[in-house]
């Protein structure tokens, strides 16, 4: 409790110190609370700060809060499983919050539940397993991420095929960066019939020494070009493996 009160005093002190700079303060929809300052939470918080967000970092570990406090707009040592603590920190006034707690599943669920009760409009939560993720989804968390699983799946696609990058979305849809396969080089995309033959769409192209440009039906893909392709996951996988 003492740590929590001290954190509130530091937080209020920072707010008073920054009063003269409020004209440059980010818009309300660019204020976010990041709860859990481990590797995931701290990296996310720092990246959001670089993008101009107003970030409140919260953790129960004073060492982590001290470590990252200088790089955040606000920071607090606090137990976010207590809804009253979140209320006193003003988290209910934020439009977004991230639960970056990893190993303590119970704490992750309690904090997520508290944020939902506080009616925070946009809640992201890290899950360490599919089961954990399903529980968070059933609670009503708006966005659930499984960083380790998703990164492992992505790297597996890169290792196993000719892809340079791979991003999979919902509904079995993917975006892939790959070296242009031989069957589609040397002729305009409209004549190569990429979409009808392979079930994918070429949306961008990059030649060595040049910037990415949008692709059109008249674009002629050359050997060695890097292209960005979208479509069903299986279709883009098959397309990227063409020789």
Short mmCIF file of N, CA and C in Angstrom, two decimals, residues 5-139:
data_model
loop_
_atom_site.label_atom_id
_atom_site.label_comp_id
_atom_site.label_asym_id
_atom_site.label_seq_id
_atom_site.Cartn_x
_atom_site.Cartn_y
_atom_site.Cartn_z
N UNK A 5 0.83 4.30 -2.74
CA UNK A 5 0.64 5.71 -2.45
C UNK A 5 1.81 6.54 -2.97
N UNK A 6 3.02 6.02 -2.80
CA UNK A 6 4.20 6.72 -3.32
C UNK A 6 4.13 6.85 -4.83
N UNK A 7 3.67 5.79 -5.49
CA UNK A 7 3.55 5.82 -6.95
C UNK A 7 2.55 6.87 -7.38
N UNK A 8 1.42 6.95 -6.65
CA UNK A 8 0.42 7.96 -6.97
C UNK A 8 0.99 9.36 -6.82
N UNK A 9 1.80 9.58 -5.78
CA UNK A 9 2.40 10.89 -5.59
C UNK A 9 3.35 11.23 -6.74
N UNK A 10 4.17 10.23 -7.16
CA UNK A 10 5.08 10.47 -8.27
C UNK A 10 4.32 10.76 -9.55
N UNK A 11 3.24 10.01 -9.75
CA UNK A 11 2.42 10.19 -10.95
C UNK A 11 1.81 11.58 -10.98
N UNK A 12 1.24 12.02 -9.83
CA UNK A 12 0.65 13.35 -9.76
C UNK A 12 1.71 14.43 -9.92
N UNK A 13 2.91 14.16 -9.37
CA UNK A 13 4.00 15.12 -9.51
C UNK A 13 4.39 15.32 -10.96
N UNK A 14 4.46 14.20 -11.68
CA UNK A 14 4.79 14.29 -13.10
C UNK A 14 3.73 15.08 -13.85
N UNK A 15 2.45 14.86 -13.48
CA UNK A 15 1.37 15.57 -14.16
C UNK A 15 1.47 17.07 -13.90
N UNK A 16 1.79 17.47 -12.64
CA UNK A 16 1.93 18.88 -12.34
C UNK A 16 3.11 19.47 -13.09
N UNK A 17 4.22 18.71 -13.12
CA UNK A 17 5.43 19.20 -13.79
C UNK A 17 5.19 19.41 -15.28
N UNK A 18 4.30 18.58 -15.85
CA UNK A 18 4.05 18.67 -17.29
C UNK A 18 2.88 19.55 -17.65
N UNK A 19 2.36 20.33 -16.67
CA UNK A 19 1.15 21.13 -16.88
C UNK A 19 1.35 22.15 -18.00
N UNK A 20 2.55 22.77 -18.03
CA UNK A 20 2.81 23.79 -19.03
C UNK A 20 2.92 23.24 -20.43
N UNK A 21 3.11 21.91 -20.53
CA UNK A 21 3.27 21.29 -21.87
C UNK A 21 2.00 20.62 -22.34
N UNK A 22 0.86 20.89 -21.68
CA UNK A 22 -0.35 20.19 -22.04
C UNK A 22 -0.85 20.51 -23.44
N UNK A 23 -0.45 21.67 -23.96
CA UNK A 23 -0.89 22.02 -25.31
C UNK A 23 -0.38 21.02 -26.32
N UNK A 24 0.78 20.40 -26.03
CA UNK A 24 1.37 19.44 -26.96
C UNK A 24 1.02 18.00 -26.59
N UNK A 25 0.13 17.83 -25.60
CA UNK A 25 -0.20 16.49 -25.13
C UNK A 25 -0.93 15.69 -26.21
N UNK A 26 -0.69 14.41 -26.34
CA UNK A 26 -1.38 13.61 -27.34
C UNK A 26 -2.89 13.64 -27.13
N UNK A 27 -3.63 13.39 -28.20
CA UNK A 27 -5.09 13.35 -28.12
C UNK A 27 -5.52 12.22 -27.19
N UNK A 28 -6.79 12.30 -26.74
CA UNK A 28 -7.29 11.32 -25.78
C UNK A 28 -7.16 9.89 -26.29
N UNK A 29 -7.32 9.70 -27.61
CA UNK A 29 -7.24 8.35 -28.14
C UNK A 29 -5.80 7.88 -28.32
N UNK A 30 -4.84 8.69 -27.88
CA UNK A 30 -3.44 8.28 -27.90
C UNK A 30 -2.87 8.17 -26.50
N UNK A 31 -3.75 7.91 -25.53
CA UNK A 31 -3.34 7.65 -24.15
C UNK A 31 -3.58 6.17 -23.87
N UNK A 32 -2.57 5.51 -23.32
CA UNK A 32 -2.70 4.07 -23.11
C UNK A 32 -2.01 3.65 -21.81
N UNK A 33 -2.60 2.70 -21.12
CA UNK A 33 -2.00 2.12 -19.93
C UNK A 33 -1.42 0.77 -20.30
N UNK A 34 -0.16 0.56 -19.98
CA UNK A 34 0.50 -0.72 -20.22
C UNK A 34 0.76 -1.36 -18.86
N UNK A 35 0.09 -2.46 -18.59
CA UNK A 35 0.17 -3.12 -17.29
C UNK A 35 1.03 -4.37 -17.40
N UNK A 36 2.17 -4.34 -16.75
CA UNK A 36 3.15 -5.42 -16.88
C UNK A 36 4.30 -4.95 -17.74
N UNK A 37 5.44 -4.65 -17.12
CA UNK A 37 6.58 -4.08 -17.84
C UNK A 37 7.71 -5.09 -18.03
N UNK A 38 7.33 -6.33 -18.34
CA UNK A 38 8.33 -7.33 -18.72
C UNK A 38 8.83 -7.03 -20.12
N UNK A 39 9.43 -8.01 -20.78
CA UNK A 39 9.99 -7.77 -22.11
C UNK A 39 8.93 -7.31 -23.10
N UNK A 40 7.77 -7.98 -23.08
CA UNK A 40 6.70 -7.62 -24.01
C UNK A 40 6.16 -6.23 -23.72
N UNK A 41 5.75 -6.00 -22.47
CA UNK A 41 5.14 -4.73 -22.10
C UNK A 41 6.07 -3.54 -22.25
N UNK A 42 7.32 -3.69 -21.83
CA UNK A 42 8.26 -2.57 -21.92
C UNK A 42 8.60 -2.24 -23.38
N UNK A 43 8.77 -3.26 -24.21
CA UNK A 43 9.05 -3.01 -25.63
C UNK A 43 7.89 -2.30 -26.30
N UNK A 44 6.68 -2.76 -25.99
CA UNK A 44 5.49 -2.14 -26.56
C UNK A 44 5.35 -0.69 -26.08
N UNK A 45 5.56 -0.47 -24.78
CA UNK A 45 5.44 0.88 -24.22
C UNK A 45 6.45 1.83 -24.86
N UNK A 46 7.69 1.39 -25.01
CA UNK A 46 8.72 2.23 -25.61
C UNK A 46 8.40 2.55 -27.07
N UNK A 47 7.88 1.57 -27.79
CA UNK A 47 7.55 1.80 -29.19
C UNK A 47 6.40 2.80 -29.32
N UNK A 48 5.40 2.67 -28.44
CA UNK A 48 4.28 3.62 -28.46
C UNK A 48 4.76 5.03 -28.12
N UNK A 49 5.70 5.14 -27.18
CA UNK A 49 6.26 6.45 -26.85
C UNK A 49 6.94 7.08 -28.07
N UNK A 50 7.65 6.26 -28.83
CA UNK A 50 8.32 6.76 -30.03
C UNK A 50 7.32 7.25 -31.07
N UNK A 51 6.10 6.72 -31.00
CA UNK A 51 5.05 7.14 -31.93
C UNK A 51 4.20 8.27 -31.36
N UNK A 52 4.65 8.85 -30.26
CA UNK A 52 3.97 10.02 -29.73
C UNK A 52 2.82 9.75 -28.78
N UNK A 53 2.70 8.51 -28.28
CA UNK A 53 1.61 8.19 -27.36
C UNK A 53 1.95 8.62 -25.94
N UNK A 54 0.90 8.88 -25.18
CA UNK A 54 1.00 9.17 -23.74
C UNK A 54 0.85 7.83 -23.02
N UNK A 55 1.94 7.32 -22.44
CA UNK A 55 1.95 5.96 -21.89
C UNK A 55 2.08 5.97 -20.37
N UNK A 56 1.16 5.27 -19.72
CA UNK A 56 1.24 5.01 -18.28
C UNK A 56 1.69 3.56 -18.11
N UNK A 57 2.88 3.36 -17.55
CA UNK A 57 3.40 2.01 -17.31
C UNK A 57 3.18 1.60 -15.87
N UNK A 58 2.62 0.42 -15.67
CA UNK A 58 2.30 -0.06 -14.31
C UNK A 58 2.89 -1.46 -14.11
N UNK A 59 3.50 -1.68 -12.94
CA UNK A 59 4.00 -3.01 -12.60
C UNK A 59 4.09 -3.12 -11.08
N UNK A 60 4.06 -4.34 -10.59
CA UNK A 60 4.19 -4.56 -9.14
C UNK A 60 5.65 -4.57 -8.71
N UNK A 61 6.57 -4.69 -9.66
CA UNK A 61 8.00 -4.77 -9.36
C UNK A 61 8.62 -3.38 -9.42
N UNK A 62 9.05 -2.82 -8.28
CA UNK A 62 9.64 -1.48 -8.26
C UNK A 62 10.87 -1.36 -9.15
N UNK A 63 11.63 -2.44 -9.28
CA UNK A 63 12.85 -2.39 -10.10
C UNK A 63 12.52 -2.15 -11.57
N UNK A 64 11.46 -2.81 -12.05
CA UNK A 64 11.07 -2.61 -13.45
C UNK A 64 10.53 -1.21 -13.68
N UNK A 65 9.72 -0.74 -12.74
CA UNK A 65 9.16 0.62 -12.88
C UNK A 65 10.29 1.64 -12.88
N UNK A 66 11.26 1.48 -11.97
CA UNK A 66 12.41 2.39 -11.92
C UNK A 66 13.22 2.33 -13.21
N UNK A 67 13.38 1.14 -13.75
CA UNK A 67 14.18 0.95 -14.96
C UNK A 67 13.60 1.68 -16.15
N UNK A 68 12.27 1.67 -16.28
CA UNK A 68 11.63 2.23 -17.48
C UNK A 68 10.95 3.57 -17.25
N UNK A 69 10.96 4.08 -16.01
CA UNK A 69 10.20 5.29 -15.69
C UNK A 69 10.66 6.51 -16.50
N UNK A 70 11.96 6.65 -16.73
CA UNK A 70 12.46 7.83 -17.44
C UNK A 70 11.99 7.85 -18.90
N UNK A 71 11.70 6.69 -19.46
CA UNK A 71 11.28 6.63 -20.86
C UNK A 71 9.79 6.68 -21.07
N UNK A 72 9.00 6.73 -19.98
CA UNK A 72 7.54 6.73 -20.09
C UNK A 72 6.96 8.07 -19.63
N UNK A 73 5.76 8.37 -20.11
CA UNK A 73 5.10 9.60 -19.70
C UNK A 73 4.80 9.56 -18.21
N UNK A 74 4.24 8.44 -17.74
CA UNK A 74 3.93 8.22 -16.33
C UNK A 74 4.28 6.77 -15.99
N UNK A 75 4.54 6.52 -14.72
CA UNK A 75 4.79 5.15 -14.28
C UNK A 75 4.33 5.00 -12.85
N UNK A 76 4.00 3.77 -12.46
CA UNK A 76 3.52 3.54 -11.10
C UNK A 76 3.80 2.12 -10.65
N UNK A 77 4.21 1.96 -9.41
CA UNK A 77 4.31 0.65 -8.78
C UNK A 77 2.93 0.38 -8.16
N UNK A 78 2.21 -0.58 -8.67
CA UNK A 78 0.84 -0.79 -8.20
C UNK A 78 0.37 -2.20 -8.54
N UNK A 79 -0.60 -2.68 -7.74
CA UNK A 79 -1.22 -3.99 -7.95
C UNK A 79 -2.52 -3.79 -8.73
N UNK A 80 -2.47 -4.06 -10.03
CA UNK A 80 -3.61 -3.80 -10.89
C UNK A 80 -4.71 -4.84 -10.76
N UNK A 81 -4.48 -5.87 -9.94
CA UNK A 81 -5.57 -6.82 -9.70
C UNK A 81 -6.61 -6.21 -8.75
N UNK A 82 -6.28 -5.08 -8.15
CA UNK A 82 -7.20 -4.35 -7.28
C UNK A 82 -7.89 -3.27 -8.11
N UNK A 83 -9.19 -3.37 -8.34
CA UNK A 83 -9.88 -2.39 -9.19
C UNK A 83 -9.81 -0.97 -8.64
N UNK A 84 -9.73 -0.82 -7.32
CA UNK A 84 -9.65 0.51 -6.72
C UNK A 84 -8.33 1.18 -7.08
N UNK A 85 -7.26 0.39 -7.17
CA UNK A 85 -5.96 0.93 -7.57
C UNK A 85 -6.03 1.49 -8.99
N UNK A 86 -6.64 0.74 -9.89
CA UNK A 86 -6.78 1.20 -11.28
C UNK A 86 -7.60 2.49 -11.33
N UNK A 87 -8.64 2.55 -10.50
CA UNK A 87 -9.50 3.74 -10.50
C UNK A 87 -8.70 4.96 -10.03
N UNK A 88 -7.90 4.78 -8.97
CA UNK A 88 -7.11 5.89 -8.45
C UNK A 88 -6.05 6.35 -9.44
N UNK A 89 -5.55 5.43 -10.24
CA UNK A 89 -4.57 5.78 -11.26
C UNK A 89 -5.22 6.40 -12.50
N UNK A 90 -6.56 6.38 -12.54
CA UNK A 90 -7.27 6.99 -13.65
C UNK A 90 -7.32 6.17 -14.91
N UNK A 91 -7.08 4.87 -14.80
CA UNK A 91 -7.04 4.01 -15.99
C UNK A 91 -8.40 3.98 -16.69
N UNK A 92 -9.48 4.15 -15.93
CA UNK A 92 -10.82 4.14 -16.53
C UNK A 92 -11.03 5.31 -17.49
N UNK A 93 -10.16 6.32 -17.42
CA UNK A 93 -10.26 7.47 -18.33
C UNK A 93 -9.51 7.24 -19.64
N UNK A 94 -8.74 6.18 -19.71
CA UNK A 94 -7.97 5.89 -20.92
C UNK A 94 -8.84 5.17 -21.95
N UNK A 95 -8.56 5.41 -23.22
CA UNK A 95 -9.31 4.73 -24.28
C UNK A 95 -8.71 3.38 -24.62
N UNK A 96 -7.46 3.13 -24.19
CA UNK A 96 -6.80 1.87 -24.51
C UNK A 96 -5.96 1.39 -23.33
N UNK A 97 -5.83 0.07 -23.22
CA UNK A 97 -4.98 -0.53 -22.20
C UNK A 97 -4.44 -1.85 -22.72
N UNK A 98 -3.23 -2.18 -22.29
CA UNK A 98 -2.59 -3.44 -22.67
C UNK A 98 -2.22 -4.20 -21.40
N UNK A 99 -2.62 -5.46 -21.34
CA UNK A 99 -2.23 -6.34 -20.23
C UNK A 99 -1.05 -7.16 -20.73
N UNK A 100 0.14 -6.79 -20.29
CA UNK A 100 1.35 -7.48 -20.75
C UNK A 100 1.84 -8.53 -19.79
N UNK A 101 1.03 -8.87 -18.79
CA UNK A 101 1.40 -9.88 -17.80
C UNK A 101 1.47 -11.24 -18.47
N UNK A 102 2.57 -11.96 -18.27
CA UNK A 102 2.74 -13.22 -18.97
C UNK A 102 2.57 -14.44 -18.09
N UNK A 103 3.50 -14.69 -17.19
CA UNK A 103 3.53 -15.97 -16.48
C UNK A 103 2.43 -16.13 -15.45
N UNK A 104 1.92 -15.06 -14.86
CA UNK A 104 0.88 -15.14 -13.84
C UNK A 104 -0.48 -15.06 -14.52
N UNK A 105 -1.03 -16.22 -14.90
CA UNK A 105 -2.29 -16.26 -15.64
C UNK A 105 -3.43 -15.69 -14.81
N UNK A 106 -3.45 -16.01 -13.51
CA UNK A 106 -4.53 -15.51 -12.65
C UNK A 106 -4.53 -13.99 -12.61
N UNK A 107 -3.35 -13.40 -12.48
CA UNK A 107 -3.25 -11.94 -12.46
C UNK A 107 -3.70 -11.35 -13.79
N UNK A 108 -3.30 -11.99 -14.89
CA UNK A 108 -3.69 -11.53 -16.22
C UNK A 108 -5.21 -11.50 -16.36
N UNK A 109 -5.87 -12.55 -15.88
CA UNK A 109 -7.32 -12.63 -15.97
C UNK A 109 -7.99 -11.59 -15.08
N UNK A 110 -7.49 -11.42 -13.85
CA UNK A 110 -8.07 -10.45 -12.91
C UNK A 110 -7.93 -9.02 -13.44
N UNK A 111 -6.75 -8.68 -13.95
CA UNK A 111 -6.53 -7.33 -14.47
C UNK A 111 -7.42 -7.08 -15.69
N UNK A 112 -7.51 -8.06 -16.57
CA UNK A 112 -8.36 -7.92 -17.76
C UNK A 112 -9.81 -7.71 -17.35
N UNK A 113 -10.25 -8.48 -16.35
CA UNK A 113 -11.61 -8.35 -15.85
C UNK A 113 -11.85 -6.95 -15.26
N UNK A 114 -10.87 -6.44 -14.52
CA UNK A 114 -10.98 -5.10 -13.94
C UNK A 114 -11.10 -4.03 -15.03
N UNK A 115 -10.32 -4.18 -16.09
CA UNK A 115 -10.37 -3.22 -17.19
C UNK A 115 -11.72 -3.26 -17.91
N UNK A 116 -12.25 -4.47 -18.06
CA UNK A 116 -13.57 -4.61 -18.68
C UNK A 116 -14.65 -3.99 -17.80
N UNK A 117 -14.56 -4.21 -16.49
CA UNK A 117 -15.52 -3.61 -15.56
C UNK A 117 -15.43 -2.08 -15.59
N UNK A 118 -14.21 -1.57 -15.81
CA UNK A 118 -14.01 -0.12 -15.89
C UNK A 118 -14.43 0.44 -17.24
N UNK A 119 -14.83 -0.45 -18.15
CA UNK A 119 -15.32 -0.08 -19.48
C UNK A 119 -14.28 0.66 -20.31
N UNK A 120 -13.02 0.21 -20.19
CA UNK A 120 -11.98 0.72 -21.08
C UNK A 120 -12.33 0.25 -22.49
N UNK A 121 -12.45 1.14 -23.46
CA UNK A 121 -12.99 0.78 -24.78
C UNK A 121 -12.15 -0.19 -25.60
N UNK A 122 -10.84 -0.17 -25.42
CA UNK A 122 -9.97 -0.96 -26.30
C UNK A 122 -8.92 -1.67 -25.46
N UNK A 123 -9.11 -2.97 -25.23
CA UNK A 123 -8.22 -3.73 -24.35
C UNK A 123 -7.47 -4.80 -25.15
N UNK A 124 -6.15 -4.79 -25.02
CA UNK A 124 -5.29 -5.81 -25.59
C UNK A 124 -4.71 -6.62 -24.44
N UNK A 125 -4.57 -7.93 -24.63
CA UNK A 125 -3.99 -8.76 -23.58
C UNK A 125 -3.08 -9.83 -24.18
N UNK A 126 -1.93 -10.02 -23.53
CA UNK A 126 -1.00 -11.06 -23.94
C UNK A 126 -1.44 -12.39 -23.33
N UNK A 127 -1.41 -13.45 -24.14
CA UNK A 127 -1.70 -14.80 -23.65
C UNK A 127 -0.46 -15.67 -23.84
N UNK A 128 -0.24 -16.60 -22.90
CA UNK A 128 0.94 -17.46 -23.00
C UNK A 128 0.60 -18.83 -23.55
N UNK A 129 -0.69 -19.08 -23.78
CA UNK A 129 -1.11 -20.35 -24.36
C UNK A 129 -2.47 -20.14 -25.02
N UNK A 130 -2.87 -21.08 -25.87
CA UNK A 130 -4.17 -20.97 -26.52
C UNK A 130 -5.30 -21.02 -25.50
N UNK A 131 -5.13 -21.86 -24.47
CA UNK A 131 -6.15 -21.95 -23.43
C UNK A 131 -6.29 -20.62 -22.69
N UNK A 132 -5.17 -20.01 -22.35
CA UNK A 132 -5.18 -18.70 -21.72
C UNK A 132 -5.88 -17.69 -22.63
N UNK A 133 -5.56 -17.75 -23.92
CA UNK A 133 -6.17 -16.84 -24.87
C UNK A 133 -7.68 -17.01 -24.96
N UNK A 134 -8.15 -18.26 -24.94
CA UNK A 134 -9.59 -18.52 -25.01
C UNK A 134 -10.31 -17.96 -23.79
N UNK A 135 -9.68 -18.08 -22.62
CA UNK A 135 -10.29 -17.53 -21.40
C UNK A 135 -10.42 -16.02 -21.52
N UNK A 136 -9.38 -15.36 -22.01
CA UNK A 136 -9.42 -13.92 -22.18
C UNK A 136 -10.49 -13.51 -23.19
N UNK A 137 -10.62 -14.26 -24.26
CA UNK A 137 -11.65 -13.97 -25.26
C UNK A 137 -13.05 -14.13 -24.68
N UNK A 138 -13.24 -15.18 -23.86
CA UNK A 138 -14.55 -15.39 -23.24
C UNK A 138 -14.90 -14.31 -22.24
N UNK A 139 -13.87 -13.73 -21.62
CA UNK A 139 -14.10 -12.61 -20.71
C UNK A 139 -14.64 -11.40 -21.46
#
